[in-house]
Amino acid sequence: MAFVSAIFLLLIFSISPLESASQSTLTAYEVLQEYDFPVGILPNGVTGYKLNNSTGRFSVYLNGTCTFKVESYELQYEPTIKGVIDEDKLSRLEGIKVKVFLFWLSITEVTRDDEDLEFSVGIASPDFPVSNFDESPTCGCGFDCDNHVSSREKKLNTIVSS
Ligand SMILES: *[C@@H]1O[C@H](CO)[C@@H](O)[C@H](O)[C@H]1NC(C)=O
Ligand SMILES: *[C@@H]1O[C@H](CO)[C@@H](O)[C@H](O)[C@H]1NC(C)=O
Ligand SMILES: *[C@@H]1O[C@H](CO)[C@@H](O)[C@H](O)[C@H]1NC(C)=O
C-alpha cells in the first residue's frame, strides 16, 4: 500500500512541473492560432512547448526529427524549434529547413500578410495561401497522407515562383 502511494506521489510530482512549465492549458497549435497563424505550420507530433508571453520567445518540442514533402520541396523540422512569436510574425526561427534544389536552407521568418504566408529563407521569400495550412502535416507523408490529390495540392504555388 505504501508502495502504491509512493508511486502515486511520484507521478504527481513528475507531472506537475511539466504542467506549470507550459503556463497554460493551450496546445502549441492553439497558441499559433492565438497569434493569427494556421495550425499547419507545425507538423503533427508536438510533445510540448515553452512560451514567454511577454517576450514571445518560444521553444516547441517534437518527438523526433520530422521530414515531409510539400509538392517537390522537402521540409525538415528538428526535435526543438525555437523562435520569437508575435501577432502575424514568427522571427529568429531555428530548426526548420527547406530543401531548395540541392541545398538545405533555414527558414528564419514566417510572416502573415492578410491571406498569404511569407516564408523567408534569406535568398527568397515565397508566399503561400494561408488556407494551405489549415491542417497540420504529418511527418513522413506531409499533407497528402491519404493518397488522393487534395485541393490544397492543386492550390500550392511553386516555392520559387517569384
Ligand atoms: C511521433 O509521434 C507521432 C504521432 O503521435 C507518431 O506517429 C510518430 O511515430 C512518432 N515519432 C517518433 C520518432 O517517435
Ligand atoms: C520573460 O522574459 C523576460 C525577459 O527575459 C523575463 O524577465 C521574464 O521573467 C520572463 N517571463 C517568464 C514568465 O518566464
Ligand atoms: C501571460 O500568461 C499569463 C499566465 O498564463 C496570463 O495571465 C497573461 O494574461 C498572459 N499575458 C499575455 C500578454 O498574454
CSV table of C-alpha atoms and ligand atoms in Angstrom, one decimal:
chain,number,residue,atom,x,y,z
A,1,MET,CA,0.0,0.0,0.0
A,2,ALA,CA,2.8,2.4,0.9
A,3,PHE,CA,4.5,1.4,-2.3
A,4,VAL,CA,1.4,2.2,-4.3
A,5,SER,CA,1.0,5.7,-2.7
A,6,ALA,CA,4.7,6.3,-3.2
A,7,ILE,CA,4.3,5.7,-6.9
A,8,PHE,CA,1.2,7.9,-6.9
A,9,LEU,CA,3.1,10.8,-5.3
A,10,LEU,CA,6.0,10.3,-7.7
A,11,LEU,CA,3.6,10.6,-10.6
A,12,ILE,CA,2.1,13.8,-9.2
A,13,PHE,CA,5.4,15.4,-8.6
A,14,SER,CA,6.8,14.4,-12.0
A,15,ILE,CA,3.7,15.6,-13.9
A,16,SER,CA,3.0,18.9,-12.2
A,17,PRO,CA,6.3,20.7,-13.1
A,18,LEU,CA,5.6,19.9,-16.8
A,19,GLU,CA,2.2,21.4,-16.5
A,20,SER,CA,3.4,24.6,-14.8
A,21,ALA,CA,6.2,24.9,-17.4
A,22,SER,CA,3.7,25.4,-20.2
A,23,GLN,CA,1.9,28.0,-18.1
A,24,SER,CA,-1.5,27.3,-19.6
A,25,THR,CA,-3.6,24.5,-21.0
A,26,LEU,CA,-3.4,25.7,-24.6
A,27,THR,CA,-1.7,23.3,-27.0
A,28,ALA,CA,1.1,24.6,-29.3
A,29,TYR,CA,-1.4,24.6,-32.1
A,30,GLU,CA,-3.8,26.7,-30.2
A,31,VAL,CA,-1.1,29.2,-29.3
A,32,LEU,CA,-0.3,29.6,-33.0
A,33,GLN,CA,-4.0,30.4,-33.6
A,34,GLU,CA,-3.9,33.0,-30.8
A,35,TYR,CA,-1.2,34.7,-32.8
A,36,ASP,CA,-3.2,34.5,-36.0
A,37,PHE,CA,-1.3,31.6,-37.6
A,38,PRO,CA,-2.8,28.4,-39.0
A,39,VAL,CA,-2.0,25.2,-37.2
A,40,GLY,CA,-0.5,23.7,-40.3
A,41,ILE,CA,2.8,25.4,-40.0
A,42,LEU,CA,3.6,22.9,-37.2
A,43,PRO,CA,3.5,19.2,-38.1
A,44,ASN,CA,1.6,16.6,-36.0
A,45,GLY,CA,3.5,15.1,-33.1
A,46,VAL,CA,4.3,18.2,-30.9
A,47,THR,CA,5.1,16.9,-27.4
A,48,GLY,CA,5.3,20.2,-25.6
A,49,TYR,CA,6.4,23.8,-25.8
A,50,LYS,CA,7.5,26.8,-23.7
A,51,LEU,CA,6.4,30.3,-24.3
A,52,ASN,CA,7.4,33.5,-22.5
A,53,ASN,CA,4.3,35.5,-23.4
A,54,SER,CA,5.9,38.9,-22.6
A,55,THR,CA,8.9,38.4,-25.0
A,56,GLY,CA,7.2,35.9,-27.4
A,57,ARG,CA,10.3,33.7,-27.1
A,58,PHE,CA,9.3,30.1,-27.5
A,59,SER,CA,10.6,26.5,-27.9
A,60,VAL,CA,8.5,23.8,-29.4
A,61,TYR,CA,9.4,20.1,-28.9
A,62,LEU,CA,8.7,17.3,-31.4
A,63,ASN,CA,9.1,13.6,-30.7
A,64,GLY,CA,11.9,13.4,-33.3
A,65,THR,CA,13.2,15.0,-36.5
A,66,CYS,CA,10.2,15.4,-38.8
A,67,THR,CA,10.7,15.4,-42.6
A,68,PHE,CA,8.0,15.6,-45.2
A,69,LYS,CA,7.4,16.9,-48.7
A,70,VAL,CA,5.2,19.7,-49.8
A,71,GLU,CA,5.0,19.5,-53.6
A,72,SER,CA,8.6,18.9,-54.7
A,73,TYR,CA,10.1,20.5,-51.6
A,74,GLU,CA,11.3,18.7,-48.6
A,75,LEU,CA,10.8,20.3,-45.2
A,76,GLN,CA,12.7,19.3,-42.1
A,77,TYR,CA,11.7,20.1,-38.5
A,78,GLU,CA,14.3,19.4,-35.9
A,79,PRO,CA,13.2,18.0,-32.5
A,80,THR,CA,13.4,21.5,-31.0
A,81,ILE,CA,12.2,24.6,-32.8
A,82,LYS,CA,12.9,28.0,-31.4
A,83,GLY,CA,12.0,31.5,-32.2
A,84,VAL,CA,10.0,34.6,-31.3
A,85,ILE,CA,6.3,34.7,-31.9
A,86,ASP,CA,4.3,37.9,-32.4
A,87,GLU,CA,0.9,38.7,-34.0
A,88,ASP,CA,1.3,37.6,-37.6
A,89,LYS,CA,5.1,37.2,-37.3
A,90,LEU,CA,7.5,34.4,-36.4
A,91,SER,CA,11.1,35.5,-36.4
A,92,ARG,CA,14.6,34.3,-35.4
A,93,LEU,CA,13.4,30.8,-36.2
A,94,GLU,CA,15.8,27.9,-35.6
A,95,GLY,CA,15.3,24.3,-36.5
A,96,ILE,CA,13.2,24.5,-39.7
A,97,LYS,CA,14.7,23.9,-43.1
A,98,VAL,CA,13.6,23.6,-46.6
A,99,LYS,CA,15.5,21.8,-49.4
A,100,VAL,CA,15.7,24.1,-52.4
A,101,PHE,CA,17.5,22.4,-55.4
A,102,LEU,CA,20.4,20.7,-53.6
A,103,PHE,CA,20.6,22.9,-50.6
A,104,TRP,CA,19.0,22.8,-47.1
A,105,LEU,CA,18.1,26.4,-46.2
A,106,SER,CA,16.9,27.6,-42.9
A,107,ILE,CA,13.5,29.2,-42.7
A,108,THR,CA,14.2,32.2,-40.5
A,109,GLU,CA,10.9,34.1,-40.6
A,110,VAL,CA,7.3,33.5,-41.4
A,111,THR,CA,5.0,36.5,-41.8
A,112,ARG,CA,1.3,36.6,-42.4
A,113,ASP,CA,0.1,39.2,-44.8
A,114,ASP,CA,-3.7,39.0,-44.9
A,115,GLU,CA,-4.3,35.7,-46.6
A,116,ASP,CA,-0.7,34.9,-47.5
A,117,LEU,CA,2.1,33.4,-45.5
A,118,GLU,CA,5.6,34.5,-46.5
A,119,PHE,CA,8.5,32.2,-45.7
A,120,SER,CA,11.9,33.9,-45.5
A,121,VAL,CA,14.9,31.7,-46.4
A,122,GLY,CA,17.4,34.5,-46.9
A,123,ILE,CA,17.6,34.5,-50.6
A,124,ALA,CA,13.9,34.3,-51.4
A,125,SER,CA,10.6,34.8,-49.6
A,126,PRO,CA,8.0,32.6,-51.3
A,127,ASP,CA,4.3,33.3,-50.5
A,128,PHE,CA,1.6,30.6,-49.9
A,129,PRO,CA,-2.1,31.0,-49.2
A,130,VAL,CA,-2.9,30.7,-45.5
A,131,SER,CA,-5.6,28.1,-46.4
A,132,ASN,CA,-2.9,25.6,-47.4
A,133,PHE,CA,-2.1,25.3,-43.7
A,134,ASP,CA,-5.5,24.7,-42.2
A,135,GLU,CA,-4.3,21.2,-41.0
A,136,SER,CA,-1.0,20.1,-39.7
A,137,PRO,CA,1.1,18.0,-42.0
A,138,THR,CA,2.2,14.5,-40.7
A,139,CYS,CA,5.8,13.5,-40.5
A,140,GLY,CA,6.8,11.3,-43.4
A,141,CYS,CA,3.9,12.0,-45.7
A,142,GLY,CA,3.1,15.7,-45.2
A,143,PHE,CA,-0.3,17.0,-46.2
A,144,ASP,CA,-1.4,14.2,-48.5
A,145,CYS,CA,-1.2,11.1,-46.4
A,146,ASP,CA,-4.5,9.6,-47.7
A,147,ASN,CA,-3.1,9.1,-51.2
A,148,HIS,CA,-5.5,11.4,-53.1
A,149,VAL,CA,-4.8,14.7,-54.5
A,150,SER,CA,-6.3,17.3,-52.2
A,151,SER,CA,-7.5,20.8,-53.2
A,152,ARG,CA,-4.6,22.1,-51.2
A,153,GLU,CA,-2.1,20.4,-53.5
A,154,LYS,CA,-3.7,21.9,-56.5
A,155,LYS,CA,-3.6,25.4,-54.9
A,156,LEU,CA,0.1,25.2,-53.9
A,157,ASN,CA,2.3,27.5,-55.8
A,158,THR,CA,5.8,26.5,-56.6
A,159,ILE,CA,8.2,27.8,-54.0
A,160,VAL,CA,10.4,29.9,-56.2
A,161,SER,CA,7.8,31.4,-58.5
A,162,SER,CA,8.7,34.9,-57.6
B,1,LIG,C1,5.9,10.9,-33.1
B,1,LIG,O1,4.5,10.9,-32.9
B,1,LIG,C2,3.7,10.6,-34.0
B,1,LIG,C3,2.3,11.0,-33.7
B,1,LIG,O2,2.0,10.6,-32.3
B,1,LIG,C4,4.0,9.2,-34.3
B,1,LIG,O3,3.2,8.8,-35.5
B,1,LIG,C5,5.4,9.0,-34.7
B,1,LIG,O4,5.7,7.7,-34.9
B,1,LIG,C6,6.3,9.5,-33.5
B,1,LIG,N1,7.7,9.5,-34.0
B,1,LIG,C7,8.7,9.1,-33.2
B,1,LIG,C8,10.0,9.3,-33.8
B,1,LIG,O5,8.5,8.7,-32.1
B,2,LIG,C1,10.1,36.5,-19.9
B,2,LIG,O1,11.4,37.1,-20.4
B,2,LIG,C2,11.7,38.2,-19.6
B,2,LIG,C3,13.0,38.8,-20.3
B,2,LIG,O2,13.9,37.8,-20.5
B,2,LIG,C4,11.9,37.8,-18.2
B,2,LIG,O3,12.3,39.0,-17.4
B,2,LIG,C5,10.7,37.2,-17.6
B,2,LIG,O4,10.9,36.7,-16.3
B,2,LIG,C6,10.2,36.1,-18.5
B,2,LIG,N1,8.9,35.6,-18.0
B,2,LIG,C7,8.6,34.3,-17.9
B,2,LIG,C8,7.3,34.0,-17.4
B,2,LIG,O5,9.5,33.5,-18.0
B,3,LIG,C1,0.7,35.6,-20.0
B,3,LIG,O1,0.4,34.4,-19.3
B,3,LIG,C2,-0.2,34.6,-18.0
B,3,LIG,C3,-0.3,33.3,-17.3
B,3,LIG,O2,-0.9,32.4,-18.2
B,3,LIG,C4,-1.5,35.3,-18.3
B,3,LIG,O3,-2.2,35.5,-17.1
B,3,LIG,C5,-1.3,36.6,-19.0
B,3,LIG,O4,-2.5,37.2,-19.3
B,3,LIG,C6,-0.5,36.4,-20.3
B,3,LIG,N1,-0.1,37.7,-20.9
B,3,LIG,C7,-0.4,38.0,-22.1
B,3,LIG,C8,0.1,39.3,-22.6
B,3,LIG,O5,-1.0,37.2,-22.9
